[in-house]
Short mmCIF file of C-alpha atoms and ligand atoms in Angstrom, two decimals:
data_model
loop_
_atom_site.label_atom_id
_atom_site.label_comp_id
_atom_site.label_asym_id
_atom_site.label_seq_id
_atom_site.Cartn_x
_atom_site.Cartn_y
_atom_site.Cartn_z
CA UNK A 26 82.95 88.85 124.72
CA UNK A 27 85.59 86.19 124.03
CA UNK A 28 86.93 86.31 120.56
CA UNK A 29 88.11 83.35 119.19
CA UNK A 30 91.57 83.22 117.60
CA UNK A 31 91.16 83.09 113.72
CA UNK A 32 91.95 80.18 111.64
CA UNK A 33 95.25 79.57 111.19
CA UNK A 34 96.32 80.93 107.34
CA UNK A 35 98.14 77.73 106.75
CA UNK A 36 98.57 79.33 103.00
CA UNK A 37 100.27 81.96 103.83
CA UNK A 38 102.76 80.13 106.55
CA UNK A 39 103.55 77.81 103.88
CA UNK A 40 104.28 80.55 101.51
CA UNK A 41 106.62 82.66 104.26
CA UNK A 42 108.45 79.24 104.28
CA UNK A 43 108.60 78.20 100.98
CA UNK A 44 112.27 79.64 100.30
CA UNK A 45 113.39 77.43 102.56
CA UNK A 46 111.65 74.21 101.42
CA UNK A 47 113.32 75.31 97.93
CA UNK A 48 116.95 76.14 99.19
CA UNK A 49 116.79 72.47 101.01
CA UNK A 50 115.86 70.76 97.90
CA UNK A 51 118.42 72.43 95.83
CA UNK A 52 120.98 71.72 98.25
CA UNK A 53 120.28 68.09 98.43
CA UNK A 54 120.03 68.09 94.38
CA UNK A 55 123.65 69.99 94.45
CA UNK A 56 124.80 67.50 96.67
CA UNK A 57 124.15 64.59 95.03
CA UNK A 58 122.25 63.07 97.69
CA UNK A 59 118.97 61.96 95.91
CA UNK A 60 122.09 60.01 93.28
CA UNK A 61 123.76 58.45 95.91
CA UNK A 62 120.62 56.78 97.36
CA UNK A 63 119.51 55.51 94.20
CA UNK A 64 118.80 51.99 94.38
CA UNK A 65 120.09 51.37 98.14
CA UNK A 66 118.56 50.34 101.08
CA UNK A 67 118.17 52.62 103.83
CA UNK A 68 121.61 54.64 104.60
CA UNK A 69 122.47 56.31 107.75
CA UNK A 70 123.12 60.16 107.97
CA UNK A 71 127.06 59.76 108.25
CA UNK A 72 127.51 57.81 105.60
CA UNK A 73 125.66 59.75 103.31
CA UNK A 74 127.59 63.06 104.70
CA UNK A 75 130.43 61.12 104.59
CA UNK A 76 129.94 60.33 100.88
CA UNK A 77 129.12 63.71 100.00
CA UNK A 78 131.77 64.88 102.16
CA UNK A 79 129.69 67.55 104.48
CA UNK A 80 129.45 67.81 107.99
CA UNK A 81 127.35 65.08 109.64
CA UNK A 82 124.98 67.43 111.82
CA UNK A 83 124.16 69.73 108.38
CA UNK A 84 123.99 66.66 106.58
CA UNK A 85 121.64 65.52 109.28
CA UNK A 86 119.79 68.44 109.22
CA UNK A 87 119.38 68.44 105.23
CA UNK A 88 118.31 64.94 105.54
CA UNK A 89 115.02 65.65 108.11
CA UNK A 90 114.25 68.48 105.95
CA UNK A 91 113.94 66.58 102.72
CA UNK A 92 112.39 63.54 104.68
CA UNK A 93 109.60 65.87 106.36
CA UNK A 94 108.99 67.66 102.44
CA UNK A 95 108.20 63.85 101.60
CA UNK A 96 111.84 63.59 99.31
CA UNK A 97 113.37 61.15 101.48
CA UNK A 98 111.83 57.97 103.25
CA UNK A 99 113.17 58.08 107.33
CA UNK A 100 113.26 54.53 108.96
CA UNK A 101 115.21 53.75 112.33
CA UNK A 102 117.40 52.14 109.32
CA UNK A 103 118.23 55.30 107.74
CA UNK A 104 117.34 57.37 104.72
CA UNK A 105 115.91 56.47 101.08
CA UNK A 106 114.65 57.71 98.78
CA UNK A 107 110.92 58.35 97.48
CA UNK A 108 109.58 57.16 94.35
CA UNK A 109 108.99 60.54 93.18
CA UNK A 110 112.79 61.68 93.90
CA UNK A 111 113.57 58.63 92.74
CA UNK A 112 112.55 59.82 89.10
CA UNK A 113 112.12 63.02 89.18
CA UNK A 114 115.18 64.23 91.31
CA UNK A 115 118.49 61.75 90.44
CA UNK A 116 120.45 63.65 87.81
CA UNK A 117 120.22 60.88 85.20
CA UNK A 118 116.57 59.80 85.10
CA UNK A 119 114.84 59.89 81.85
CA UNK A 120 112.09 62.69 83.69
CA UNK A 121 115.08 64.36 85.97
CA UNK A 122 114.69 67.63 86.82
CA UNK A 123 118.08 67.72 88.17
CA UNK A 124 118.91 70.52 85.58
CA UNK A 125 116.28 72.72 86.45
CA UNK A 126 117.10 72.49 89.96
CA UNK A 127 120.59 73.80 89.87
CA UNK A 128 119.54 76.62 87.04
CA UNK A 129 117.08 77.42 89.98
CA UNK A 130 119.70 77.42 92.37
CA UNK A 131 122.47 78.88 90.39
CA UNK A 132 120.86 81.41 88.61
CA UNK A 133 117.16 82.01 89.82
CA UNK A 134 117.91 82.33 93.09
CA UNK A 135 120.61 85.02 93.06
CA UNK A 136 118.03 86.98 90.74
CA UNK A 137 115.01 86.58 92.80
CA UNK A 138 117.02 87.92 95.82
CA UNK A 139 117.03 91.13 94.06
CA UNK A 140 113.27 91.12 93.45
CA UNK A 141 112.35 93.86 95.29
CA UNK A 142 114.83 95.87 92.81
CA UNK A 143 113.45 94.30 89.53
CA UNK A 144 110.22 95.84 90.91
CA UNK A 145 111.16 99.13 91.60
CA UNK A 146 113.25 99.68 88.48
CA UNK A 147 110.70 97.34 86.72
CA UNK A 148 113.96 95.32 85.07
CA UNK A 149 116.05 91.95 84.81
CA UNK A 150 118.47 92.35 87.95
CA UNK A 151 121.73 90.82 86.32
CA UNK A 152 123.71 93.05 87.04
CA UNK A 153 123.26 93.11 90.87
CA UNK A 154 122.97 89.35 91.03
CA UNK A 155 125.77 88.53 88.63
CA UNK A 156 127.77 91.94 88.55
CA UNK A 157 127.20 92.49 85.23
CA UNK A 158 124.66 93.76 82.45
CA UNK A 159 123.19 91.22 79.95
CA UNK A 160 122.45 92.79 76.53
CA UNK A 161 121.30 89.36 75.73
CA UNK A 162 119.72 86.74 77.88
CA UNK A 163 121.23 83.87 75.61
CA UNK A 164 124.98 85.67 75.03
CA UNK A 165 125.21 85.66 79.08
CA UNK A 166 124.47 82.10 78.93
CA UNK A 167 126.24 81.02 76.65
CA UNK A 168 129.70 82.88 77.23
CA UNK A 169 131.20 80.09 79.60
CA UNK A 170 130.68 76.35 78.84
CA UNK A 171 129.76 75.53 82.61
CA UNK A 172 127.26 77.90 82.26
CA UNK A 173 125.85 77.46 78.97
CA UNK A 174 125.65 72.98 79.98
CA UNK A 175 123.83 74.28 82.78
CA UNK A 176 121.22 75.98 81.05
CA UNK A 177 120.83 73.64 78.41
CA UNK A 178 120.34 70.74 81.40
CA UNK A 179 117.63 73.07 82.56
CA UNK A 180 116.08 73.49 79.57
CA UNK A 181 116.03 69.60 78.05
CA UNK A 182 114.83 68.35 82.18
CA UNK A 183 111.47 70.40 81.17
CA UNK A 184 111.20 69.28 77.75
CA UNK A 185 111.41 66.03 78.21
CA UNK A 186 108.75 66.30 80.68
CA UNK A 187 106.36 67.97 78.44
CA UNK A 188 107.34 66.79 75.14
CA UNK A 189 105.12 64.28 75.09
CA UNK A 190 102.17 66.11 75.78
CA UNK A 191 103.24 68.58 73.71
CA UNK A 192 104.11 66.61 70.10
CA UNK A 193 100.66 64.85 71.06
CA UNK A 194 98.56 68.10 71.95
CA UNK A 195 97.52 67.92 67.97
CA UNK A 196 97.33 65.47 64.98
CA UNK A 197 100.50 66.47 63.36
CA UNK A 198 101.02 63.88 61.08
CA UNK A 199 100.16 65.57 58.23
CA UNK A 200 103.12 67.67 58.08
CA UNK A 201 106.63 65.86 56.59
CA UNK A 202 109.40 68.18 58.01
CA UNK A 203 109.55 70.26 60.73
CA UNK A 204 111.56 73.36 61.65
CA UNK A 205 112.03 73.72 65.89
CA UNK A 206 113.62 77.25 66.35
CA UNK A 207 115.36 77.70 69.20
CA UNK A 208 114.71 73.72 69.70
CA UNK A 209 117.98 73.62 72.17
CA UNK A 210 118.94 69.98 72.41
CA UNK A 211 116.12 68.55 70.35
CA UNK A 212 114.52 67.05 73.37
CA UNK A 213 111.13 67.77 71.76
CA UNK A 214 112.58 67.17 68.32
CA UNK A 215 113.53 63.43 69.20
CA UNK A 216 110.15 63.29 70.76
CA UNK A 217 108.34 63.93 67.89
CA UNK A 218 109.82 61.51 65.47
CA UNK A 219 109.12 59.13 67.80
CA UNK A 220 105.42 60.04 67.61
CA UNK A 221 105.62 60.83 63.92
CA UNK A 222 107.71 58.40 61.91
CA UNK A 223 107.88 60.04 58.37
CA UNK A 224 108.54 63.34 60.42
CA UNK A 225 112.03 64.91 59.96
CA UNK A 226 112.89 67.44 62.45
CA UNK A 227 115.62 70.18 62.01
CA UNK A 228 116.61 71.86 65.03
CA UNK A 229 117.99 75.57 64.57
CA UNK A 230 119.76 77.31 66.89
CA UNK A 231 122.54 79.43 68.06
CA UNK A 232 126.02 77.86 66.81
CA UNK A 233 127.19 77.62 70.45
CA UNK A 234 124.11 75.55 71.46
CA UNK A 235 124.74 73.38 68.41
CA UNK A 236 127.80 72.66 69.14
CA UNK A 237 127.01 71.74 72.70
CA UNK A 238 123.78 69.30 71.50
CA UNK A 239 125.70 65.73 70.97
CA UNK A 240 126.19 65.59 74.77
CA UNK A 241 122.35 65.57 75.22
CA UNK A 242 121.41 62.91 72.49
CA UNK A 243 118.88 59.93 73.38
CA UNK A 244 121.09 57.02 73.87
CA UNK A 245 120.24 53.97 71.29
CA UNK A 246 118.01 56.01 69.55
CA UNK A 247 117.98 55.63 65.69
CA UNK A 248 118.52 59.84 65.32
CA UNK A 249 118.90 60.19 61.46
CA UNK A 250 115.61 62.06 61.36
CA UNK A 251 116.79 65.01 63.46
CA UNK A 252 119.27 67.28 61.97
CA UNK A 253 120.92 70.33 63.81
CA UNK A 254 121.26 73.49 62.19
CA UNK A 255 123.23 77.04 63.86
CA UNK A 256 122.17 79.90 62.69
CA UNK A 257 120.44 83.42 64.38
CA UNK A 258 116.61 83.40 63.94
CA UNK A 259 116.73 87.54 63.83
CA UNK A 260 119.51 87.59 61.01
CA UNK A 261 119.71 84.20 59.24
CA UNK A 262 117.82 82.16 56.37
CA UNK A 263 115.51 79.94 58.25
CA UNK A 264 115.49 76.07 56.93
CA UNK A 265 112.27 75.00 54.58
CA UNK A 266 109.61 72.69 56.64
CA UNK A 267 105.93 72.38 56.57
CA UNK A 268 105.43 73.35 60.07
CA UNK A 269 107.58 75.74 62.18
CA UNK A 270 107.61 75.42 65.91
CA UNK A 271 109.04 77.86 68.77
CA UNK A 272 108.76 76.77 72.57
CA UNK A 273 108.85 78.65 75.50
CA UNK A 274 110.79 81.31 72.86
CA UNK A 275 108.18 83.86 72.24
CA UNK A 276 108.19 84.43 76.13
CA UNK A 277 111.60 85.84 76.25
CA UNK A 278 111.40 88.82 73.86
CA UNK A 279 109.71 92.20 73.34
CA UNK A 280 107.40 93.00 70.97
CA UNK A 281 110.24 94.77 68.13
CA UNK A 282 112.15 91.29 68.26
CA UNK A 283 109.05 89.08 68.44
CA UNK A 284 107.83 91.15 64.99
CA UNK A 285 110.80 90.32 63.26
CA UNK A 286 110.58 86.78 64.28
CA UNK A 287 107.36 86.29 62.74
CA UNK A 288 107.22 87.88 60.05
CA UNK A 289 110.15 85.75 59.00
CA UNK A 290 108.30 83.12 59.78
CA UNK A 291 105.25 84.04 58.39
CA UNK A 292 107.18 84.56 55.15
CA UNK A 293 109.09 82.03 54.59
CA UNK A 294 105.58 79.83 54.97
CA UNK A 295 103.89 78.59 52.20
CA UNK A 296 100.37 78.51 51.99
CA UNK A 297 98.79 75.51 54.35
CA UNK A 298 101.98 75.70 56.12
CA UNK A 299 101.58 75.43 60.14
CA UNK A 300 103.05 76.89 62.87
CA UNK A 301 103.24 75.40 66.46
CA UNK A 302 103.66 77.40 69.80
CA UNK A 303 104.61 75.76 72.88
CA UNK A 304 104.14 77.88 75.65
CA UNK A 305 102.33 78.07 79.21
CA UNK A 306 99.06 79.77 78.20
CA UNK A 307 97.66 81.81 80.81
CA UNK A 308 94.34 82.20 82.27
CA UNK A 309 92.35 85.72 80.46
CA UNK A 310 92.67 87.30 83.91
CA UNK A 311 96.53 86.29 83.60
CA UNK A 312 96.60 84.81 87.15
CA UNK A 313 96.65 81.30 86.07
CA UNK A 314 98.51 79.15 86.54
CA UNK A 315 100.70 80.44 89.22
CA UNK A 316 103.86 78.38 87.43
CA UNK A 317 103.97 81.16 84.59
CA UNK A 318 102.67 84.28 86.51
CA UNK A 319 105.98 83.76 89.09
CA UNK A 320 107.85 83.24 86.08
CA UNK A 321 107.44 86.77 84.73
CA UNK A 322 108.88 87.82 87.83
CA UNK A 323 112.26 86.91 86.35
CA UNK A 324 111.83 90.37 84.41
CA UNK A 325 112.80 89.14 80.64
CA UNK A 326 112.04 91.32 78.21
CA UNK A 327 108.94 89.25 77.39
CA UNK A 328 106.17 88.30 78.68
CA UNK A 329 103.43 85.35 78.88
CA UNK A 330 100.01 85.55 77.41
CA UNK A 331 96.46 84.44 77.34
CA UNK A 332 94.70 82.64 74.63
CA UNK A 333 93.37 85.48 73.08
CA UNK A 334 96.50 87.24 73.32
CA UNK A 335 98.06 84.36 71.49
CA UNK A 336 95.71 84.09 68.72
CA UNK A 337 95.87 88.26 68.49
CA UNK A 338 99.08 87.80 67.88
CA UNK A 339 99.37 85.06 65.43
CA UNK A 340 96.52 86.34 63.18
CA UNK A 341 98.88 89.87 63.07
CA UNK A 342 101.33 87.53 61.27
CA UNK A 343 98.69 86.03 58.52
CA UNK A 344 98.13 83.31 60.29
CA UNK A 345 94.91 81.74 61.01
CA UNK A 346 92.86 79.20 62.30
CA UNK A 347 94.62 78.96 65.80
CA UNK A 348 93.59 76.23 68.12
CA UNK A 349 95.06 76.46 71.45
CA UNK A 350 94.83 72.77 73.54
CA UNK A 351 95.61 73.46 77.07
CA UNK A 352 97.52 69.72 77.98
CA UNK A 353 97.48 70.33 81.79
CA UNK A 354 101.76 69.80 81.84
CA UNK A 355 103.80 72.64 81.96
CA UNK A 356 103.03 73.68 78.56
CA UNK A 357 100.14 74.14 76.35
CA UNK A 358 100.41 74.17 72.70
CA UNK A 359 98.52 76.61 70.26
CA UNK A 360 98.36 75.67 66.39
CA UNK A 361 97.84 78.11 63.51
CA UNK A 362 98.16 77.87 59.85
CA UNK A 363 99.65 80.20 57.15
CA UNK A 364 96.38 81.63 55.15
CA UNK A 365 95.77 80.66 51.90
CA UNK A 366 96.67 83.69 50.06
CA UNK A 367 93.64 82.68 47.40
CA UNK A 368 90.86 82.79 50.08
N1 SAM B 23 112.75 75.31 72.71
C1 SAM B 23 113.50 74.81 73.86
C2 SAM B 23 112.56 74.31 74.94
O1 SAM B 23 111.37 74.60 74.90
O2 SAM B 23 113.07 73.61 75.82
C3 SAM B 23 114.45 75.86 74.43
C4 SAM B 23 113.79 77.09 74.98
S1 SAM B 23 114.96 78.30 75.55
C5 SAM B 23 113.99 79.25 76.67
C6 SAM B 23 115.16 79.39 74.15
C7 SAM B 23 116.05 78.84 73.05
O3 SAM B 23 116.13 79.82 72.00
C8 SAM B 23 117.47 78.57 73.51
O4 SAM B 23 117.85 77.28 73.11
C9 SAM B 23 118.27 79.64 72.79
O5 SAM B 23 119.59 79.26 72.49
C10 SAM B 23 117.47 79.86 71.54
N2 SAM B 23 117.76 81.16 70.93
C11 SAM B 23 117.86 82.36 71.55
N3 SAM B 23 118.16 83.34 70.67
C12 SAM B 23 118.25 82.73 69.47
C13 SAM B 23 118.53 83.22 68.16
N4 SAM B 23 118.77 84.52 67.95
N5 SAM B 23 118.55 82.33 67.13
C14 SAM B 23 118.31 81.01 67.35
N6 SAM B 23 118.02 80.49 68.58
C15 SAM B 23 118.00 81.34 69.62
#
């Protein structure tokens, strides 16, 4: 009987070659290419290696690659670029995500080489990747200023993306001074004074973030309604506001620093008080979506949840009435309000 072969598992040969559709596009991001084509016509292969000063037959190469990922436009003139790297990929676009690139490249990749280690020993693999042990995620980050402008790139390139949806996810225009801890360079800070007029944001965070935040401020933006604000959220006084928020922070902790965290939180709200969560909320099987699953893989201390686990959580700190809005960007947002201690 003749068997016929089986369908090809296009999934899976897609997957076994997805590390190198990644390591081309973070090459061609480190290189500058997707800049240098910015609003040109089509550009042959040796001038663009010739700007960027590699060899023409990589830069060749590099070029195909990106063009046959659909990142580059090939005509018998030469390369451009798409639309979408056009926006999304140039390092100064108002939706780059230039900075999350090279954080991918620079510091993602050397720890997902060690995967198979992070499983075994079931922890963070800095030390193989980077040759040394990080007490603290943010300390390791933030101990050389290359570093540290690296990570905060990578951070604002996905906030601006999903600040939007995620200052919108919920009427907040009730409240009249926010709190963003951990709000890093007030990406969704500026985003939601924009939204919210009589808003006034303060953004608190480590002192060496703070002092690194000017460098990321919206250019002829009126900003008097954001304030920045160093301090520890684990040791220090947190600033008054009506609502507190913490994105993509509760992620990176265990449960012992996460307790601390909210019960400050929880007390230093007043009654009626809010509290809004920006994180990628996953399915109740914790499958979905794949974007957050791959993420634990990184090993932090923390972890990602579900809805329920969310709301679990938030009710353990007094709070109540949590509504979680899935926005369909890269993060969801879940709002919950401090119980009225007379009900
Ligand atoms: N909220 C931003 C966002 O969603 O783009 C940044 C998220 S980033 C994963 C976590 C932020 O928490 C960083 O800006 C970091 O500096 C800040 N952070 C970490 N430990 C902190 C602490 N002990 N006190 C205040 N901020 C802290």
């Amino acid at each position: 009987v003749s068997q016929s072969a089986p369908k090809l598992p296009s999934k899976i040969l897609e997957l076994m070659d997805g590390f190198r559709a990644s390591k081309a596009l973070f090459v061609a991001s480190k290189l500058k290419i997707f800049d240098h084509l910015k609003d040109k016509g089509p550009t042959k292969a040796v001038d663009i290696a010739n700007y960027v000063g590699a060899s023409v037959c990589g830069t060749e190469r590099l070029l195909d690659a990106c063009a046959s990922l659909g990142l580059l436009e090939k005509t018998p003139q030469g390369y451009s670029n798409t639309d979408s790297a056009n926006t999304y990929l140039t390092s100064d676009g108002k939706y780059s995500l230039h900075g999350y690139i090279i954080h991918s490249n620079d510091h993602l990749w050397p720890l997902f080489t060690n995967l198979e280690f992070a499983v075994k020993e079931g922890s963070r693999q800095n030390h193989r990747a980077f040759g040394k042990k990080a007490d603290d995620l943010f300390k390791d980050y933030y101990h050389r200023q290359e570093v540290k402008q690296r990570f905060m790139a990578a951070m604002h390139s996905i906030a601006r993306l999903t600040a939007r949806d995620v200052a919108t996810a919920f009427d907040l225009s009730q409240f009249k001074s926010a709190c963003d801890l951990g709000g890093c360079t007030g990406a969704l800070a500026y985003e939601l004074v924009q939204v919210y007029p009589n808003l006034k944001v303060t953004v608190f965070d480590l002192p060496e973030v703070i002092a690194n935040t000017s460098y990321f401020q919206p250019s002829g933006q009126h900003t008097a309604p954001v304030t920045f604000v160093s301090g520890d959220f684990f040791k220090d006084n947190l600033p008054e506001a009506d609502l507190y928020i913490l994105s993509r922070v509760l992620h990176d902790w265990p449960d012992e620093k996460i307790h601390v965290l909210l019960s400050k939180i929880s007390a230093v709200c007043k009654p009626g008080s809010a509290l809004l969560v920006a994180e990628t909320v996953l399915d109740e099987q914790k499958t979905h979506p794949s974007v957050a699953v791959l993420q634990s893989l990184s090993m932090t201390e923390g972890k990602q949840r579900s809805s329920s686990e969310y709301k679990q959580l938030l009710e353990k700190y007094g709070f109540t009435d949590v509504q979680i809005k899935i926005t369909g960007n890269l993060l969801d947002a879940v709002l919950c309000f401090k119980k009225n201690l007379s009900l």
